[in-house]
Short mmCIF file of C-alpha atoms and ligand atoms in Angstrom, two decimals:
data_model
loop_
_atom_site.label_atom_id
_atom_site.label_comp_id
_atom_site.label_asym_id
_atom_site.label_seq_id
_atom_site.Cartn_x
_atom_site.Cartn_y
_atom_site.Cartn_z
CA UNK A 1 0.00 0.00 0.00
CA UNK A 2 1.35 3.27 -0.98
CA UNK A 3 1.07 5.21 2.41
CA UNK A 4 0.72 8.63 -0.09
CA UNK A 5 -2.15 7.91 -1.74
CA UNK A 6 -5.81 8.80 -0.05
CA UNK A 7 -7.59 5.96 -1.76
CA UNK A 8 -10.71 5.11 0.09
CA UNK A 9 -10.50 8.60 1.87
CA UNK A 10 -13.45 10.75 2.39
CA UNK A 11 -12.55 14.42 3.68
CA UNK A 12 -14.43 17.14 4.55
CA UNK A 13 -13.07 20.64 4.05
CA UNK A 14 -14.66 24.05 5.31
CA UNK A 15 -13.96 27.47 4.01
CA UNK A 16 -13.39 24.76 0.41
CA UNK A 17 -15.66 26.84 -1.79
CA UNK A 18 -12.16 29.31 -3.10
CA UNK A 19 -9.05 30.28 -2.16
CA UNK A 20 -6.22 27.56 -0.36
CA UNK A 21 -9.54 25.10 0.49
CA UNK A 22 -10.14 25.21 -2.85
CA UNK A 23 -6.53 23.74 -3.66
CA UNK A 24 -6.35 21.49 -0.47
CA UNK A 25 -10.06 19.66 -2.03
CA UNK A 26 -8.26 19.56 -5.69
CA UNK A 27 -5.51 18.12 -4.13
CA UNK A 28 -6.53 15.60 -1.93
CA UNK A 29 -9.08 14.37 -5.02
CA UNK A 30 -5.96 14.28 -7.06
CA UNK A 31 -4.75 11.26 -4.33
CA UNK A 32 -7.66 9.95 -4.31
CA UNK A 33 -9.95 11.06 -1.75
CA UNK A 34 -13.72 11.76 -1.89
CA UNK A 35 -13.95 15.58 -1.13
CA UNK A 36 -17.18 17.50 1.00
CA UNK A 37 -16.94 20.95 -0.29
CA UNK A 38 -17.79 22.87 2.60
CA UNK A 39 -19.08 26.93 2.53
CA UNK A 40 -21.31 29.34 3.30
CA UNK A 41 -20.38 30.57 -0.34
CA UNK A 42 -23.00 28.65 -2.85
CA UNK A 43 -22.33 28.97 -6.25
CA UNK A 44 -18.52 29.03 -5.86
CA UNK A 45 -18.82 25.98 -3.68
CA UNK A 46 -20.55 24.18 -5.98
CA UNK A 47 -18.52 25.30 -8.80
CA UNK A 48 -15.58 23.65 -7.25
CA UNK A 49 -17.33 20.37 -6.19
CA UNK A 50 -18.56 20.13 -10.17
CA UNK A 51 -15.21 20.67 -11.30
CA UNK A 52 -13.80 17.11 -8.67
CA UNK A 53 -17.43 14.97 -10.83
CA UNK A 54 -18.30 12.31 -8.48
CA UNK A 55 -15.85 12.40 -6.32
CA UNK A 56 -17.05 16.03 -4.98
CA UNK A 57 -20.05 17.15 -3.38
CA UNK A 58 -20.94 20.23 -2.04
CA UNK A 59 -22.78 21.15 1.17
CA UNK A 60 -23.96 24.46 2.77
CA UNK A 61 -22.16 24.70 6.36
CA UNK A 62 -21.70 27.91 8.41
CA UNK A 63 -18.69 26.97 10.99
CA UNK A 64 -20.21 28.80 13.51
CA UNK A 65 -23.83 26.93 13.48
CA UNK A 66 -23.63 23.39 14.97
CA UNK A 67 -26.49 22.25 13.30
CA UNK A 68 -24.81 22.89 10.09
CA UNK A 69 -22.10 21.17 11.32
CA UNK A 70 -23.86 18.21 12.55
CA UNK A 71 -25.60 17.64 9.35
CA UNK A 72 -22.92 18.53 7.01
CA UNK A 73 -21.23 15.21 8.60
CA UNK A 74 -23.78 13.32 8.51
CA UNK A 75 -24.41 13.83 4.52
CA UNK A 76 -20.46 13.13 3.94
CA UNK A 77 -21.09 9.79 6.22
CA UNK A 78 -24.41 8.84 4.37
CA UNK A 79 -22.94 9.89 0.72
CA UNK A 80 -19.15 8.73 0.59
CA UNK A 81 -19.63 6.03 3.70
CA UNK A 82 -17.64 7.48 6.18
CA UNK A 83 -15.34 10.43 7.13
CA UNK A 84 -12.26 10.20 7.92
CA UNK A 85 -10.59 13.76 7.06
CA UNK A 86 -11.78 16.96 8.75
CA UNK A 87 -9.80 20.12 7.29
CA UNK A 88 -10.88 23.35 9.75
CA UNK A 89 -9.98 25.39 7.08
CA UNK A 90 -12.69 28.48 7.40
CA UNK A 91 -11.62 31.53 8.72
CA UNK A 92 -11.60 35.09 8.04
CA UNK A 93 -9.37 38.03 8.73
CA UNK A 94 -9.44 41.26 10.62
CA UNK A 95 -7.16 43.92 10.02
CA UNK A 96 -7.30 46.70 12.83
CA UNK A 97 -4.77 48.32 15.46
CA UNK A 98 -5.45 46.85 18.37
CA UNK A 99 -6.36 50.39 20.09
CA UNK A 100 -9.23 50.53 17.11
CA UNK A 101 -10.64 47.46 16.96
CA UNK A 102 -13.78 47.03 18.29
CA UNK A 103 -15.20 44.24 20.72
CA UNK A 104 -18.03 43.39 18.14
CA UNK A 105 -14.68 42.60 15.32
CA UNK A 106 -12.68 41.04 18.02
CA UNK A 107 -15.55 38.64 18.56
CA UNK A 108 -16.56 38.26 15.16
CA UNK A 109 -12.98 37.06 14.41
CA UNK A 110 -13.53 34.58 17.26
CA UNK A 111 -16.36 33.16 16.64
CA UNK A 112 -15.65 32.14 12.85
CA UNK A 113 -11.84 31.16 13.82
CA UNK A 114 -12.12 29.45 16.69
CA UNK A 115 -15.57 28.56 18.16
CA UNK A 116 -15.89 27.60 14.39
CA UNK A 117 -12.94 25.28 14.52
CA UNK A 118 -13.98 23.93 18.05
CA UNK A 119 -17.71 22.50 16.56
CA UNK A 120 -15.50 21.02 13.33
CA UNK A 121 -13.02 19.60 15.94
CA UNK A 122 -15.56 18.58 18.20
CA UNK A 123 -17.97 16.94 15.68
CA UNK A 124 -15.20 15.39 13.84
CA UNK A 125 -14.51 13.61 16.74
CA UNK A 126 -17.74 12.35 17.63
CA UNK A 127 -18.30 11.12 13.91
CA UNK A 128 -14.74 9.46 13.84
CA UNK A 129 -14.09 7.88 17.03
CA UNK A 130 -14.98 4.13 17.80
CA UNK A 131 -18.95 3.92 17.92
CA UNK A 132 -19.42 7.25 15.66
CA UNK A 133 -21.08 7.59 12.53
CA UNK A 134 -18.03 6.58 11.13
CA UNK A 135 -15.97 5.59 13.22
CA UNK A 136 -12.79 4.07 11.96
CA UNK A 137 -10.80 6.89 13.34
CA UNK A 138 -9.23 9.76 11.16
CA UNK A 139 -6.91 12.82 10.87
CA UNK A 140 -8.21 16.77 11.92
CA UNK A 141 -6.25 19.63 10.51
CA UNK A 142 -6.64 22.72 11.33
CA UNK A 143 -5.17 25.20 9.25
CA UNK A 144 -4.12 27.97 11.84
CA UNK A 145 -1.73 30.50 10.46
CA UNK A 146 2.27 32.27 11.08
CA UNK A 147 0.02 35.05 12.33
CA UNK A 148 -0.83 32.05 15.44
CA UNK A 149 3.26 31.29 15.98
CA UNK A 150 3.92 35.05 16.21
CA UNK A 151 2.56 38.38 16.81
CA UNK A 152 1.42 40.65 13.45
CA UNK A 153 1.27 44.61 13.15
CA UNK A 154 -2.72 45.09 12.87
CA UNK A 155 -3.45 41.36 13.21
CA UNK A 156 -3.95 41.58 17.24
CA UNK A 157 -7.72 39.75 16.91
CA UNK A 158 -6.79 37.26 14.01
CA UNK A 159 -3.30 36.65 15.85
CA UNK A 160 -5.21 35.51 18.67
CA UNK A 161 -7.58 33.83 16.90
CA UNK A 162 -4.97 31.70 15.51
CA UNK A 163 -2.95 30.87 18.72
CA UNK A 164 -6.19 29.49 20.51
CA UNK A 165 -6.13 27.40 17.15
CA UNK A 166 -2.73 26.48 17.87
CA UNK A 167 -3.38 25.17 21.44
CA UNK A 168 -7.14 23.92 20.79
CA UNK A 169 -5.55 21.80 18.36
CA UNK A 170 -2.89 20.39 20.78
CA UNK A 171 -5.30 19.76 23.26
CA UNK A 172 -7.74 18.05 20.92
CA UNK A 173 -3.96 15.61 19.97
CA UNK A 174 -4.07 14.86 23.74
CA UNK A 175 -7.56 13.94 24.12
CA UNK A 176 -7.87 11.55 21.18
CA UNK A 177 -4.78 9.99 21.78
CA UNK A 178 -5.24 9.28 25.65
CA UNK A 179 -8.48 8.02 24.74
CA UNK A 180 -7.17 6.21 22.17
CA UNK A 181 -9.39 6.95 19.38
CA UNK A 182 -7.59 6.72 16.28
CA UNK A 183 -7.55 10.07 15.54
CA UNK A 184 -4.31 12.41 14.85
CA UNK A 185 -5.24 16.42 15.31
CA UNK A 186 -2.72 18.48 14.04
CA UNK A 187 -2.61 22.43 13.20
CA UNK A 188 -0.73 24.16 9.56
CA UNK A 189 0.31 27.85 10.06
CA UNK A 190 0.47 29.19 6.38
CA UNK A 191 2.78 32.07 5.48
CA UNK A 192 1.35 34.68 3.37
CA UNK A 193 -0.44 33.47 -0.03
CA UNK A 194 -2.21 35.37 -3.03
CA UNK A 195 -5.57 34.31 -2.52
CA UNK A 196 -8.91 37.06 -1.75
CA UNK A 197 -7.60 37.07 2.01
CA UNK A 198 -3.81 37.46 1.05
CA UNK A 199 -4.18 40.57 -1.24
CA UNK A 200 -7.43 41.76 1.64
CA UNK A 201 -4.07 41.73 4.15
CA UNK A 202 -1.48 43.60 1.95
CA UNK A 203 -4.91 46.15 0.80
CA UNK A 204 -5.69 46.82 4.43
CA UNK A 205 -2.17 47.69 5.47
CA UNK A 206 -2.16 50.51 3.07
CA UNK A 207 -5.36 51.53 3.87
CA UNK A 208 -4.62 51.56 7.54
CA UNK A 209 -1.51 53.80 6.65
CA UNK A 210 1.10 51.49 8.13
CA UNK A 211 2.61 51.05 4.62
CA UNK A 212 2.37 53.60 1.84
CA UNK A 213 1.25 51.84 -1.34
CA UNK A 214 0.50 48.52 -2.21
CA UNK A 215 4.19 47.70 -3.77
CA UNK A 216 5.50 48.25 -0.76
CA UNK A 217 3.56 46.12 1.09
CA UNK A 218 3.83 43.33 -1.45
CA UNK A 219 7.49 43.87 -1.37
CA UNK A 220 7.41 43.44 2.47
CA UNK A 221 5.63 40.69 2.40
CA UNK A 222 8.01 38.75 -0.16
CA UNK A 223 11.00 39.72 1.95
CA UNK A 224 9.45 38.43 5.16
CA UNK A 225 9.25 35.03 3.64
CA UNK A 226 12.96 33.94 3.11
CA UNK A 227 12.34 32.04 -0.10
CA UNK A 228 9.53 34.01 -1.68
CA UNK A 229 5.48 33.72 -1.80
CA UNK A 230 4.08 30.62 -1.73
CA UNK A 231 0.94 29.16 -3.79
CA UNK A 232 -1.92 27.43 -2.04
CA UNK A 233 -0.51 24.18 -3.74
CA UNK A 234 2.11 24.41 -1.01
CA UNK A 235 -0.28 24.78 1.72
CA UNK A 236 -2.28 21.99 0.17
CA UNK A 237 0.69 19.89 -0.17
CA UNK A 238 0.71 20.23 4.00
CA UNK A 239 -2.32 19.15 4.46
CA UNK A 240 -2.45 16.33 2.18
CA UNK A 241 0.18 14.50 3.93
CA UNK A 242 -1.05 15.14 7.63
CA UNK A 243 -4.04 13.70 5.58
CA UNK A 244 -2.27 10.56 4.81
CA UNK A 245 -1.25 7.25 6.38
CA UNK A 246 2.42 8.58 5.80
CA UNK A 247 1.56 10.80 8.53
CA UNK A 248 0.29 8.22 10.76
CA UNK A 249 2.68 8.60 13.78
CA UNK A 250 2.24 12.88 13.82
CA UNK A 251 -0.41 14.13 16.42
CA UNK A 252 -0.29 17.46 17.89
CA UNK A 253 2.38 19.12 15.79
CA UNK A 254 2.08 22.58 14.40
CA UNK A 255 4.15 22.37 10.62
CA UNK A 256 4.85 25.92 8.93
CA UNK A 257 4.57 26.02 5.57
CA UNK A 258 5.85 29.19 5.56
CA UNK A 259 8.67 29.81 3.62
CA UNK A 260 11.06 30.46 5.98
CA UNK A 261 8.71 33.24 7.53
CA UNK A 262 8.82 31.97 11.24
CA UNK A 263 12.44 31.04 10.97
CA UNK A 264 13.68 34.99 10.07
N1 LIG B 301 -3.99 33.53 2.51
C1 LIG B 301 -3.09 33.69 3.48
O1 LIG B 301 -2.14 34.45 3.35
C2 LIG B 301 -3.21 32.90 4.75
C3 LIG B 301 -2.10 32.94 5.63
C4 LIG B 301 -2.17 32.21 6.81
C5 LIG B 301 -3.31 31.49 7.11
N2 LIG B 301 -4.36 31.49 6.24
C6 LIG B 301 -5.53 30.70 6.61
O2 LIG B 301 -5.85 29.81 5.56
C7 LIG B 301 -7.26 29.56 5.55
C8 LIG B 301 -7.83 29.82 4.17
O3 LIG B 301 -7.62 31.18 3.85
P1 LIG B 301 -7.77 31.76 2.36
O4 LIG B 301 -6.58 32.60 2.12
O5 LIG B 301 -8.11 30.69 1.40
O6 LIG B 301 -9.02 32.75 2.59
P2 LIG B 301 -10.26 33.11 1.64
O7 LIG B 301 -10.89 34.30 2.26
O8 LIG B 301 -9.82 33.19 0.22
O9 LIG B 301 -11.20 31.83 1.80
C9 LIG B 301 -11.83 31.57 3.02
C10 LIG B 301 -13.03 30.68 2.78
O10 LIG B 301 -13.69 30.50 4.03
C11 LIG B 301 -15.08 30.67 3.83
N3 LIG B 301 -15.74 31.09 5.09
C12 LIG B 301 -15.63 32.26 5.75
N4 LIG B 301 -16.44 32.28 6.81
C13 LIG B 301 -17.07 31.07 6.83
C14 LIG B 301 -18.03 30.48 7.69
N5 LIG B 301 -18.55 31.14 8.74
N6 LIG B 301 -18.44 29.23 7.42
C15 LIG B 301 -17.95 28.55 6.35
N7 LIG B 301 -17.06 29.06 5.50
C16 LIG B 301 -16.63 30.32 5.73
C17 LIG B 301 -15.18 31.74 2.76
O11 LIG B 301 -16.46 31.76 2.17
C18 LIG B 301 -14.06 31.31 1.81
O12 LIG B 301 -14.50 30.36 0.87
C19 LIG B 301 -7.83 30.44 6.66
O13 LIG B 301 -7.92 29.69 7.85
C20 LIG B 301 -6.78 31.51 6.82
O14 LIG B 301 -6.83 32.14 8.08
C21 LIG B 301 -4.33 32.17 5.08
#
């Protein structure tokens, strides 16, 4: 058995409608996997579940509703016969000083990054553990952020955001594993990438004044990174192998795919 290949796979990814989930799901087809596009975005979720045929299939789920949650695993169970690949990908960013932001953002920022990835983690574990709807065990990633290793300039809500992530994620490692469920829980903290967030970040700090124009801010960006801008292939590529069997002795890790970003 090739311990690369996600052959009899079934993963569900949120926030999978565009941007890096959007790679991650074309990805993890590419190996094999059955893919649950998962969005509050419609018509682009669906677009990129027609584009995987049968092996994709989109459903409506808002991170922050556990209903939606609940029955978003439940159709991946009754459609593909099991799950076995939760991807916490959903997320959005807030760009604010600190001393500006307000308590409504700072809790809006919350609620989609974490309490968002708490139901996914949570549910995903009651589908996959021994007795679940599934349950034949499984692998959780949660796609946290360098913004969660280390603090940002105007990125004091989504930093946070990201380091309970970081530590939800370990603690979620601990759980399954002293309970021995099968399950591996680990967290990918992205450098900066292209994608309608990526360009929102290097937008906002010019609008915010804390760089002058948008060259600039690219050009800071690509010299934070020490070998260049990535592509959401390469944060795909992450996730695909904590996806896989070759991963099958990592739990509670937190792998950079960062381009050298956290090591500078
Ligand atoms: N792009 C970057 O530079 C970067 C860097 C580090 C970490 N990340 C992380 O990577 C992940 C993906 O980011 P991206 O760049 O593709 O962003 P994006 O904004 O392009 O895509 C985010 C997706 O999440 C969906 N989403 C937002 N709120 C949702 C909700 N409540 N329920 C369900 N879906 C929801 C959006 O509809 C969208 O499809 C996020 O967790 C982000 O924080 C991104």
């Amino acid at each position: 058995m090739n311990e690369f290949r996600l052959d009899g796979k079934v993963a569900l990814i949120s926030g999978s409608a565009r941007g890096l989930g959007a790679a991650m799901a074309e990805t993890l087809a590419a190996g094999g996997a059955k893919i649950v596009i998962a969005d509050i975005l419609d018509k682009e979720g669906k677009e990129t579940a027609a584009k995987l045929g049968a092996n994709g299939l989109f459903v409506h789920l808002d991170v922050t509703k556990e209903s939606d949650w609940e029955a978003a695993i439940e159709t991946a169970v009754k459609h593909f016969g099991g799950i076995d690949v939760v991807v916490n990908n959903a997320a959005i960013e807030t760009t604010s000083l600190l001393e500006n932001c307000t308590l409504e953002e700072f809790n809006k920022t919350f609620n989609v990054n974490v309490s968002g990835v708490f139901l996914g983690v949570k549910h995903a574990i009651r589908a996959m553990k021994p007795g679940g709807i599934s349950g034949r065990g499984g692998s959780i990633v949660n796609i946290s952020s360098a913004a969660g290793l280390k603090g940002a300039l105007g990125l004091g809500a989504y930093c946070a955001s990201k380091g309970g992530v970081r530590l939800l994620t370990k603690a979620a490692a601990v759980e399954c594993g002293r309970l021995n469920y099968g399950i591996r829980v680990n967290s990918i903290h992205p450098g900066l990438i292209k994608t309608e967030m990526g360009v929102k970040t290097l937008n906002d700090y010019v609008r915010l004044g804390l760089i002058p124009t948008e060259e600039e801010a690219e050009a800071a960006f690509i010299n934070a990174h020490l070998i260049g801008l990535g592509r959401p292939q390469d944060i795909a590529n992450g996730v695909y192998f904590l996806a896989s069997n070759a991963a099958q002795w990592i739990t509670g890790i937190e792998l950079s795919v960062d381009g050298g970003y956290i090591a500078a």
